[in-house]
Tab-separated table of C-alpha atoms in Angstrom:
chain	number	residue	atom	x	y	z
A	1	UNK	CA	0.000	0.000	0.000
A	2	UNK	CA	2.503	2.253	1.135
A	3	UNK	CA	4.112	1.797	-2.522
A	4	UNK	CA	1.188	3.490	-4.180
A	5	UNK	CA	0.585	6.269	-1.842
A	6	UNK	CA	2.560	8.786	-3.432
A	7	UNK	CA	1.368	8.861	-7.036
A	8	UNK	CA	-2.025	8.659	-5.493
A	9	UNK	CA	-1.208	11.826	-3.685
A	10	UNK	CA	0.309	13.671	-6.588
A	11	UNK	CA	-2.993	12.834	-8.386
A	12	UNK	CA	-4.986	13.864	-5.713
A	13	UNK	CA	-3.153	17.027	-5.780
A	14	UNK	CA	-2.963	17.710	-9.500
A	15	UNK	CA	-7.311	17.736	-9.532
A	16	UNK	CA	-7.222	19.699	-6.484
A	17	UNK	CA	-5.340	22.617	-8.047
A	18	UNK	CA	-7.034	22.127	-10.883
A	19	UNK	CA	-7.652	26.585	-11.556
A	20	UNK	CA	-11.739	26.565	-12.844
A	21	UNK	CA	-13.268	29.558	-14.421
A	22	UNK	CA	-16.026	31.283	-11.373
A	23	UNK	CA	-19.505	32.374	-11.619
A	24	UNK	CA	-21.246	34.809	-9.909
A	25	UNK	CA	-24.850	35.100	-9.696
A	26	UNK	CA	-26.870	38.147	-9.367
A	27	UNK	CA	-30.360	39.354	-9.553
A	28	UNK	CA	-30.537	39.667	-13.389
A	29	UNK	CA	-27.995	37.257	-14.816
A	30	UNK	CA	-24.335	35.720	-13.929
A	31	UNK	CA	-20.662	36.624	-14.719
A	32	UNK	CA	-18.564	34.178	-15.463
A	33	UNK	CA	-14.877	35.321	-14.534
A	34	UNK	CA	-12.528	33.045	-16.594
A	35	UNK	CA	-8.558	32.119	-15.931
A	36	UNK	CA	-6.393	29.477	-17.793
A	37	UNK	CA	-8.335	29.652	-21.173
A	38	UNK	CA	-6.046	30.538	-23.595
A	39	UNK	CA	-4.710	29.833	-27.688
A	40	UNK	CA	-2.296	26.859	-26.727
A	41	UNK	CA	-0.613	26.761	-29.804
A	42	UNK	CA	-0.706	27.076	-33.874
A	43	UNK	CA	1.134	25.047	-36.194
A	44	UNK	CA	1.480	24.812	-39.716
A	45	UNK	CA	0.277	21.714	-41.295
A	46	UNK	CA	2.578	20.610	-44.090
A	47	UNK	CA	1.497	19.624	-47.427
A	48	UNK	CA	3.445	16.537	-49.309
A	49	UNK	CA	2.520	17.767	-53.293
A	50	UNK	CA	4.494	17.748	-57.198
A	51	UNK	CA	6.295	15.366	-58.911
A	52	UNK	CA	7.381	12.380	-56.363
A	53	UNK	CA	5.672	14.494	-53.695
A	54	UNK	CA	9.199	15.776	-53.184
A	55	UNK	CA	7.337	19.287	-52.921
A	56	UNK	CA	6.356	20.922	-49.822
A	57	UNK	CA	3.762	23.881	-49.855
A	58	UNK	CA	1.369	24.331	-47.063
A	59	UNK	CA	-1.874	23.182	-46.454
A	60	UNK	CA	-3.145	25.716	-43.843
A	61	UNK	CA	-2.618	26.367	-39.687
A	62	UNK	CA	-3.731	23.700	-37.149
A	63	UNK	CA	-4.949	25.633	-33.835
A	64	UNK	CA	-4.921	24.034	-30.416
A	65	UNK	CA	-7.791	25.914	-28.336
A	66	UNK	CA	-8.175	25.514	-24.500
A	67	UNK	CA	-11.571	26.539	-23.332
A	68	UNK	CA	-12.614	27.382	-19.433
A	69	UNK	CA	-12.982	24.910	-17.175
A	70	UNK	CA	-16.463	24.901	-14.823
A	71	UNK	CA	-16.802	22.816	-11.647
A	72	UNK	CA	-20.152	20.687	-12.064
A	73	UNK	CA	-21.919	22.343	-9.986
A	74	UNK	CA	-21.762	25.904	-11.886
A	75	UNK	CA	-22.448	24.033	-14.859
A	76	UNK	CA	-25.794	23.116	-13.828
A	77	UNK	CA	-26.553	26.597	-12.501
A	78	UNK	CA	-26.158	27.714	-15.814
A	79	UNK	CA	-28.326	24.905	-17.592
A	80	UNK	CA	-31.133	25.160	-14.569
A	81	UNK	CA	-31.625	28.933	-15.056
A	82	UNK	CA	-30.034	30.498	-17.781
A	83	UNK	CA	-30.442	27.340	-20.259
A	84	UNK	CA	-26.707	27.250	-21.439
A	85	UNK	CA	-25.429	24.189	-22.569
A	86	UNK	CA	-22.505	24.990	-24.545
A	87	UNK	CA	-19.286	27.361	-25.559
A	88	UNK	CA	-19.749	29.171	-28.801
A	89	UNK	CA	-16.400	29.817	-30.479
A	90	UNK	CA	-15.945	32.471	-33.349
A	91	UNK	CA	-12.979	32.686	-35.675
A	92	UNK	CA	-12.049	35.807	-37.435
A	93	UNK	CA	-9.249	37.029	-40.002
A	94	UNK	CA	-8.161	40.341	-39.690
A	95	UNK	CA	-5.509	41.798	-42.394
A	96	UNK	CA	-5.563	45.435	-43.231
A	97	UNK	CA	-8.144	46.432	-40.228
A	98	UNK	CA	-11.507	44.612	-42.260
A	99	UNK	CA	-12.386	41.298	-40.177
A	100	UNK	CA	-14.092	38.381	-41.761
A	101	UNK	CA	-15.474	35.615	-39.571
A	102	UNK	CA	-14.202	32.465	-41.243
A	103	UNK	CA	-16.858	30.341	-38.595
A	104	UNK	CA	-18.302	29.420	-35.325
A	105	UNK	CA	-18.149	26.305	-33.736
A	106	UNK	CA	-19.949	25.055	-30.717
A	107	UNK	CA	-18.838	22.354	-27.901
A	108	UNK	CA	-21.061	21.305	-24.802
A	109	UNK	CA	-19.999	22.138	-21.357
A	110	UNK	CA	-20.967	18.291	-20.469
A	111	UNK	CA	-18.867	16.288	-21.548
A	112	UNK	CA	-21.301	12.752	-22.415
A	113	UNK	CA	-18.303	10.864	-22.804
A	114	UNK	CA	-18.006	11.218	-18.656
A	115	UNK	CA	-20.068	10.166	-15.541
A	116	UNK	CA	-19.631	12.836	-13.871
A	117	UNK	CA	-20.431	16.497	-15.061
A	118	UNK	CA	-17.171	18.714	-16.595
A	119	UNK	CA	-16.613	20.861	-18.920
A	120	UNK	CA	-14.480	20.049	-21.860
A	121	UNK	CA	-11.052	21.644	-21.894
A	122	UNK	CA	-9.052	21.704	-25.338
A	123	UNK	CA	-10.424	21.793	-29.072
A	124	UNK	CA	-8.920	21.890	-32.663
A	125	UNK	CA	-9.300	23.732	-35.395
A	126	UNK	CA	-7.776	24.450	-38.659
A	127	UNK	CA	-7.766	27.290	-41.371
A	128	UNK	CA	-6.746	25.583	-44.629
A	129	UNK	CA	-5.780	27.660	-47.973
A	130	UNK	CA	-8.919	27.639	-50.265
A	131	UNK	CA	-6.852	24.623	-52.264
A	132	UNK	CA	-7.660	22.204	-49.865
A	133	UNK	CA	-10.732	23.325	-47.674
A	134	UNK	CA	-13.996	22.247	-49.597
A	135	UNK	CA	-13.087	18.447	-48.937
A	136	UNK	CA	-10.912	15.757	-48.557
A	137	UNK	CA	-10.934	15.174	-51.780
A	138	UNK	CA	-9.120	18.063	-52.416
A	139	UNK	CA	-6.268	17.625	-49.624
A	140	UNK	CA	-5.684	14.834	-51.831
A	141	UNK	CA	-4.745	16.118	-54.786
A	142	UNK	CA	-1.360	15.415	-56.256
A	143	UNK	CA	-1.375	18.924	-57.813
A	144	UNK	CA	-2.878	21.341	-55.378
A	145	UNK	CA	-6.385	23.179	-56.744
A	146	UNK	CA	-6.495	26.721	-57.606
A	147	UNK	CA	-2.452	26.457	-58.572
A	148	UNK	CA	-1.581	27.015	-55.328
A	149	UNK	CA	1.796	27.137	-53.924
A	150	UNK	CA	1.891	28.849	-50.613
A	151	UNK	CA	4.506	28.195	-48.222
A	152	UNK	CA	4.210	29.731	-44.150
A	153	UNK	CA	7.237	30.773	-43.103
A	154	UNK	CA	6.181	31.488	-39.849
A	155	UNK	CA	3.060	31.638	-37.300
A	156	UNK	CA	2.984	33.195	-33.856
A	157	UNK	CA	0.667	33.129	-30.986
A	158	UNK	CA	1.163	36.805	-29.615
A	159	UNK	CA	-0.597	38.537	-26.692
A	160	UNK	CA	-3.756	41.048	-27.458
A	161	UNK	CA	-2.571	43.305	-25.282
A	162	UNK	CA	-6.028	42.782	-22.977
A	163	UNK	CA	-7.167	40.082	-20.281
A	164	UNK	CA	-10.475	38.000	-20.070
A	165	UNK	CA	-13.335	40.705	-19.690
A	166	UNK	CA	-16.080	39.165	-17.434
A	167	UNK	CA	-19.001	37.355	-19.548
A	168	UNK	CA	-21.924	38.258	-18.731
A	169	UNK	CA	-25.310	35.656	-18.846
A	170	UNK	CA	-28.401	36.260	-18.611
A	171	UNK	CA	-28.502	39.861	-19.230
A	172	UNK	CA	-29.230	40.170	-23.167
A	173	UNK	CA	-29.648	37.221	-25.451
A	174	UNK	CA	-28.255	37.369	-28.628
A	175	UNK	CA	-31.341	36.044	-30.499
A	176	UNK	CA	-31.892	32.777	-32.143
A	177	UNK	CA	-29.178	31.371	-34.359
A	178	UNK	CA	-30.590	30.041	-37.284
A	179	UNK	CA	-26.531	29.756	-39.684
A	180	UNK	CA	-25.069	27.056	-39.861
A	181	UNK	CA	-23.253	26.364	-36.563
A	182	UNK	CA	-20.086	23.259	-36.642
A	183	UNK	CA	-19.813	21.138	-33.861
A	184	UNK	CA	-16.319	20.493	-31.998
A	185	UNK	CA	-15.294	17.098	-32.854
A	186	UNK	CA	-12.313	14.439	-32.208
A	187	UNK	CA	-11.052	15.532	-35.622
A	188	UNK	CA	-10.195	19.433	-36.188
A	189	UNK	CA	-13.033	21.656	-37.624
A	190	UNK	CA	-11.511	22.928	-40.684
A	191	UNK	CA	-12.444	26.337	-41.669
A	192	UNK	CA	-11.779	28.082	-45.180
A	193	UNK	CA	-9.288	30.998	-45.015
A	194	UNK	CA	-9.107	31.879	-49.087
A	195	UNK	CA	-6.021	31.980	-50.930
A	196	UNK	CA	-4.005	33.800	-48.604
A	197	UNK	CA	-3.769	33.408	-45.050
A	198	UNK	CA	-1.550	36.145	-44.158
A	199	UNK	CA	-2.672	38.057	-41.300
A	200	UNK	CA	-4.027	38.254	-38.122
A	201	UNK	CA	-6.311	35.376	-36.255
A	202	UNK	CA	-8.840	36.522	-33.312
A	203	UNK	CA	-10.566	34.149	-31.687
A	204	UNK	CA	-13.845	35.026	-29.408
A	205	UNK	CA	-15.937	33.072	-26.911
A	206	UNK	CA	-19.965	33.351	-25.755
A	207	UNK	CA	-22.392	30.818	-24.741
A	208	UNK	CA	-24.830	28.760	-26.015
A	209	UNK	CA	-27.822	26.688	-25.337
A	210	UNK	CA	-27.943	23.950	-28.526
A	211	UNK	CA	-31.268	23.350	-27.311
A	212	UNK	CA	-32.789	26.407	-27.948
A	213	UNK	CA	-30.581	27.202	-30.816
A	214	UNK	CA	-29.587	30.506	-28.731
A	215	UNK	CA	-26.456	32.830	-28.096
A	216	UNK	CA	-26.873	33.638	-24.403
A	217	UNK	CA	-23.858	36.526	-24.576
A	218	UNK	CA	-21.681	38.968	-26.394
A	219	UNK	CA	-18.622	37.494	-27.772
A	220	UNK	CA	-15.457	38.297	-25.674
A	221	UNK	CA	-12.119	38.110	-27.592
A	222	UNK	CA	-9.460	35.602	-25.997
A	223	UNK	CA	-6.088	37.655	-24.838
A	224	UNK	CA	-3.787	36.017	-27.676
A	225	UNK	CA	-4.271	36.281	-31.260
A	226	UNK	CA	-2.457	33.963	-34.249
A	227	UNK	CA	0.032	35.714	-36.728
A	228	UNK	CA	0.803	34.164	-40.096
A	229	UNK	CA	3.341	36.732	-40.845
A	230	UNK	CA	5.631	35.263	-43.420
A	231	UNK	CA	3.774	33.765	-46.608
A	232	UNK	CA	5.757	32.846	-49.435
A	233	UNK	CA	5.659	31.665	-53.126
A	234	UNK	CA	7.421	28.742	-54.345
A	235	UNK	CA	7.957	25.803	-57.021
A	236	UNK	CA	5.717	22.868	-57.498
A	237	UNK	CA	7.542	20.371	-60.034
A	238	UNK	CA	5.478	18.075	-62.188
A	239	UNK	CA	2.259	20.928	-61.591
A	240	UNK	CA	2.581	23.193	-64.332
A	241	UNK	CA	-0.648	24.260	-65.776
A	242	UNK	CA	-2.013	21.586	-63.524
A	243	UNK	CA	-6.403	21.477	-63.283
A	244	UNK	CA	-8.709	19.902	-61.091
A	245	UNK	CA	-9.198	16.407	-61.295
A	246	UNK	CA	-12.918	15.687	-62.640
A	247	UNK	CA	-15.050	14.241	-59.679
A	248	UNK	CA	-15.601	10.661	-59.860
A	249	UNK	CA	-19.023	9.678	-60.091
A	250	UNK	CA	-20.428	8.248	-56.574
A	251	UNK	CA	-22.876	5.751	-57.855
A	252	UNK	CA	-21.631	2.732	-59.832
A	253	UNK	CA	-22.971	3.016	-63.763
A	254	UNK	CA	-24.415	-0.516	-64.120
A	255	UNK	CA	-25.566	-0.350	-67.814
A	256	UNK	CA	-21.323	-0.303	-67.800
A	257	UNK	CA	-21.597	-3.638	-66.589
A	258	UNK	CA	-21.748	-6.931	-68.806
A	259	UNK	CA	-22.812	-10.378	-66.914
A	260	UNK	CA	-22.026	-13.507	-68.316
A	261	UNK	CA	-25.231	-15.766	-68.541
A	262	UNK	CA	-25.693	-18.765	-66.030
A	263	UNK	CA	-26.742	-22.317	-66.958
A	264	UNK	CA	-29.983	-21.449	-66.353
A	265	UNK	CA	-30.413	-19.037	-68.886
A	266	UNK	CA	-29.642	-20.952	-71.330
């Protein structure tokens, strides 16, 4: 027994200071005063293309997201009597001063894959170029769509110069949300950033009840931003006046068929 009392201990004491995201409720609504939710990290994701697949252009940025952390109990206060059931996640790209939300994703503060109540932690997404967002189909070309040749040189995750404001619940709904709204997922959300994805990333949080289909908040920007600052042109061998692939068909064409004849039909 004595063997196992120390890792038991250092477990014990690694939930225990476990830093969770407060609420405060008042006579018209709740604030929700968040800590330790923060852009973890960006990467680039690397694209294999060309002649050989020797080439190496990029494919887009792959963003690691951690999201606030709510004991159980404060999670049920806000399902009981404000209805919220979920983070709502916006992404925006800013380059020149315009803003243009690439998407907003939502992910449930219960996690169903648990007993107990908790709110999930960490989420993925991705901005890919326009070459490889509308589908899998297109991350597989050998050639990328759209000629495109785009290399990141680099990608930073840099402060915003501003902490977590207080979100505020309860006080003014947002209104129904009837767009299109992507679910978190085991595999990244992938989220078109056009041709170019120079510039600047912000990334805002609000909450959510899927049931209702219902922003509960404003959005509140997170205190980091991402920075694709260094976006280059280069060779693809073998790709030269390279287009699209034409779809294959999905069904099979069975008049393309022949079938030899049994014994019986004879």
């Amino acid at each position: 027994m004595k063997k196992n009392f120390f890792p038991m201990l250092a477990l014990v004491l690694m939930v225990s200071c476990k830093d969770y995201s407060t609420i405060l409720v008042e006579k018209n609504g709740a604030n929700i005063t968040i800590v330790n939710a923060e852009i973890d990290s960006a990467q680039v994701i690397r694209w294999k293309v060309g002649s050989l697949f020797k080439y190496t252009v990029s494919k887009g940025v792959l963003v690691k997201l951690e999201l606030p952390q709510l004991r159980a109990e404060d999670i049920q206060t806000l399902m009981d009597n404000y209805e919220i059931d979920s983070w709502i996640v916006r992404v925006s790209k800013d380059f020149s001063g315009r803003r243009h939300v690439l998407g907003e994703i939502f992910m449930p503060l219960q996690s169903s894959a648990l007993s107990r109540m908790s709110s999930n932690s960490a989420a993925f997404f991705a901005v890919y170029y326009s070459a490889a967002a509308p589908s899998p189909r297109f991350e597989n070309f050998q050639c990328p769509a759209f000629n495109h040749r785009k290399l990141i040189g680099d990608v930073d995750i840099e402060d915003n110069g501003i902490g977590w404001q207080t979100l505020a619940v309860g006080h003014n709904e947002q209104g129904s949300r009837e767009s299109q709204l992507q679910q978190f997922s085991l595999d990244p959300i992938t989220l078109n950033g056009g041709s170019s994805l120079f510039g600047t990333y912000i990334v805002e949080l609000a909450t959510f009840s899927h049931r209702t289909r219902t922003q509960k908040s404003s959005y509140i920007e997170y205190p980091q931003k991402v920075v694709v600052s260094e976006e280059n042109e280069v060779t693809v061998g073998g790709c030269e006046n390279s287009d699209i692939p034409a779809k294959q068909p999905d069904k099979l064409d069975m008049k393309s068929f022949k079938f030899k004849k049994s014994a019986s039909d004879n």
